[in-house]
mmCIF file of C-alpha atoms in Angstrom:
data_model
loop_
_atom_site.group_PDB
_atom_site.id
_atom_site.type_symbol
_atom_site.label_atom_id
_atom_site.label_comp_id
_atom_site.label_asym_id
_atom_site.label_seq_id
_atom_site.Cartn_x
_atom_site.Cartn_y
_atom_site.Cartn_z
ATOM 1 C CA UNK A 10 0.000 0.000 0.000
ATOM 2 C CA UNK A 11 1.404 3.625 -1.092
ATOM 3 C CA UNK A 12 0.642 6.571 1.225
ATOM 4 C CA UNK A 13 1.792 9.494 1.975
ATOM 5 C CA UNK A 14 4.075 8.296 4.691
ATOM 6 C CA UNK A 15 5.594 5.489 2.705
ATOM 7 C CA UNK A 16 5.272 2.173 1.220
ATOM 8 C CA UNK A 17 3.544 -0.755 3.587
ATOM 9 C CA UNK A 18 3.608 -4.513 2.784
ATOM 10 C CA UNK A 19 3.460 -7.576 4.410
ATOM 11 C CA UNK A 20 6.804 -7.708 6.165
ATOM 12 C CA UNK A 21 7.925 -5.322 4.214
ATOM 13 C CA UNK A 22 8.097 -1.096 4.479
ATOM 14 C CA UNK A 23 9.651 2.131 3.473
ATOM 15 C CA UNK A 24 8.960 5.323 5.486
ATOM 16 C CA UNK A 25 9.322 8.606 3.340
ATOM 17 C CA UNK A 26 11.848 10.969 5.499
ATOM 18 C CA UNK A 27 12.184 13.595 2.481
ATOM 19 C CA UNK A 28 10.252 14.710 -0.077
ATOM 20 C CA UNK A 29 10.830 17.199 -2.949
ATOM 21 C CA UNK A 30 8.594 18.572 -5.691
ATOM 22 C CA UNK A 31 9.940 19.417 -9.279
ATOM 23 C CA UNK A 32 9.090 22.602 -10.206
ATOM 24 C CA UNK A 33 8.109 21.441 -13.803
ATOM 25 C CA UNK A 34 6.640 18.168 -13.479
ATOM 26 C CA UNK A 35 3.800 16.546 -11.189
ATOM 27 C CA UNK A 36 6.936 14.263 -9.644
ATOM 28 C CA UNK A 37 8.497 14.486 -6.611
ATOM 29 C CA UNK A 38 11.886 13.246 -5.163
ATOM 30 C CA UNK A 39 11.967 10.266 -2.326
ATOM 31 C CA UNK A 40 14.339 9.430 0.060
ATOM 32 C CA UNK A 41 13.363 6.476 1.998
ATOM 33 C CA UNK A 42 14.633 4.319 4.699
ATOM 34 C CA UNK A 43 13.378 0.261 3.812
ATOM 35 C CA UNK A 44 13.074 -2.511 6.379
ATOM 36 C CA UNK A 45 12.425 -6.278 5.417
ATOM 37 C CA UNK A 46 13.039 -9.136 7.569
ATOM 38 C CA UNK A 47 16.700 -8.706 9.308
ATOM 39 C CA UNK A 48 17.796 -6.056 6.972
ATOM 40 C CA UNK A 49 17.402 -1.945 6.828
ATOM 41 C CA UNK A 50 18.646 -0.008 3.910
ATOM 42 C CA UNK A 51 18.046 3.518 2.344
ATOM 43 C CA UNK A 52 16.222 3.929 -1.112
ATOM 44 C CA UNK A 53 15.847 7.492 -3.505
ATOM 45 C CA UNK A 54 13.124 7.110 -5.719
ATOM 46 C CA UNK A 55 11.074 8.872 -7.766
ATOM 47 C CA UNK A 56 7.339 9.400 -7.831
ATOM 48 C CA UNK A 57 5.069 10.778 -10.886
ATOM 49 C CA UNK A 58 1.424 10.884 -10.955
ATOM 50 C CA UNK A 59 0.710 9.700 -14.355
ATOM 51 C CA UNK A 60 -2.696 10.200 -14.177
ATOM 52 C CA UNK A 61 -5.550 11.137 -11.599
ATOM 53 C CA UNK A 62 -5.943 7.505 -10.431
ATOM 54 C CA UNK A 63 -1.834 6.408 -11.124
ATOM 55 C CA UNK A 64 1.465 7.037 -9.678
ATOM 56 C CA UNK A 65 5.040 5.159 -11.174
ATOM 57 C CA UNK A 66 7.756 4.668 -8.800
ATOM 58 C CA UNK A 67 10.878 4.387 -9.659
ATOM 59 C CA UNK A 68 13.754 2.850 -7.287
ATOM 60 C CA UNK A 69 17.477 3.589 -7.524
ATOM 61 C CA UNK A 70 17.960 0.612 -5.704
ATOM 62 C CA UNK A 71 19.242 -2.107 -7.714
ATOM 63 C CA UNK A 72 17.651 -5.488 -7.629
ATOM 64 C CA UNK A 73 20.025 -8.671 -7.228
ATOM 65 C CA UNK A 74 18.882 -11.014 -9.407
ATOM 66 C CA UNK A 75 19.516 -13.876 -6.965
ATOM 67 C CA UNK A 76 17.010 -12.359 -4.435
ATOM 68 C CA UNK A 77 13.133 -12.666 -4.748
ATOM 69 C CA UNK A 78 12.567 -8.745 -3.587
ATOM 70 C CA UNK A 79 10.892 -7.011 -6.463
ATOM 71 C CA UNK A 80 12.659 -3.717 -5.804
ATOM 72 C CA UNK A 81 10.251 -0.521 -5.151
ATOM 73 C CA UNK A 82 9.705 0.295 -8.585
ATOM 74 C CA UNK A 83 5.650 -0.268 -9.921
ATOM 75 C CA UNK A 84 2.599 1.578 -10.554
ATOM 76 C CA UNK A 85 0.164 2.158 -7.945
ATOM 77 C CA UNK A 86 -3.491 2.598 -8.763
ATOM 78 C CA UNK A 87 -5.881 4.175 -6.500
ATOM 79 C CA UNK A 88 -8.713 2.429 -5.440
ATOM 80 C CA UNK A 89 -11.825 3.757 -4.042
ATOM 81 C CA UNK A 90 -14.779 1.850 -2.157
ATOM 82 C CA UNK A 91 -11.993 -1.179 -1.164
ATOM 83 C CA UNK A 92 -11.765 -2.016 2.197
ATOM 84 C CA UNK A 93 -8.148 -2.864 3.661
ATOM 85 C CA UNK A 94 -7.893 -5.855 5.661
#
């Protein structure tokens, strides 16, 4: 789940410490401090609204291919009228 504190997942999260706005674009500039099972790390990443309903992130944080983390980078879609669990 994306919010304006951070990204939230099932042992998984990022919490936003620093945001920035571009001046010409509807993106913004994340640093973000990551926590998984045993292991903490920093991320930068980049956020654009795409549309009214979609934001792309985009992760600096480069993804070993022997792990099974997905990285941060997606599109999130917002969803009205869904319950969370």
């Amino acid at each position: 789940m994306l919010s304006a504190h951070g990204l939230q997942g099932v042992e998984y999260n990022c919490e936003f410490v620093q945001t920035s706005k571009a001046t010409r674009s509807p993106s913004w500039a994340v640093t973000a401090i990551c926590q998984e099972p045993g292991y903490v790390f920093p991320d930068v990443l980049s956020v654009t609204r795409m549309s009214p309903t979609q934001l792309d992130l985009v992760s600096v944080r480069p993804i070993d291919d022997e792990s099974e983390a997905s990285g941060n980078s997606g599109s999130y879609y917002l969803c009205e009228g869904i319950a969370l669990p």
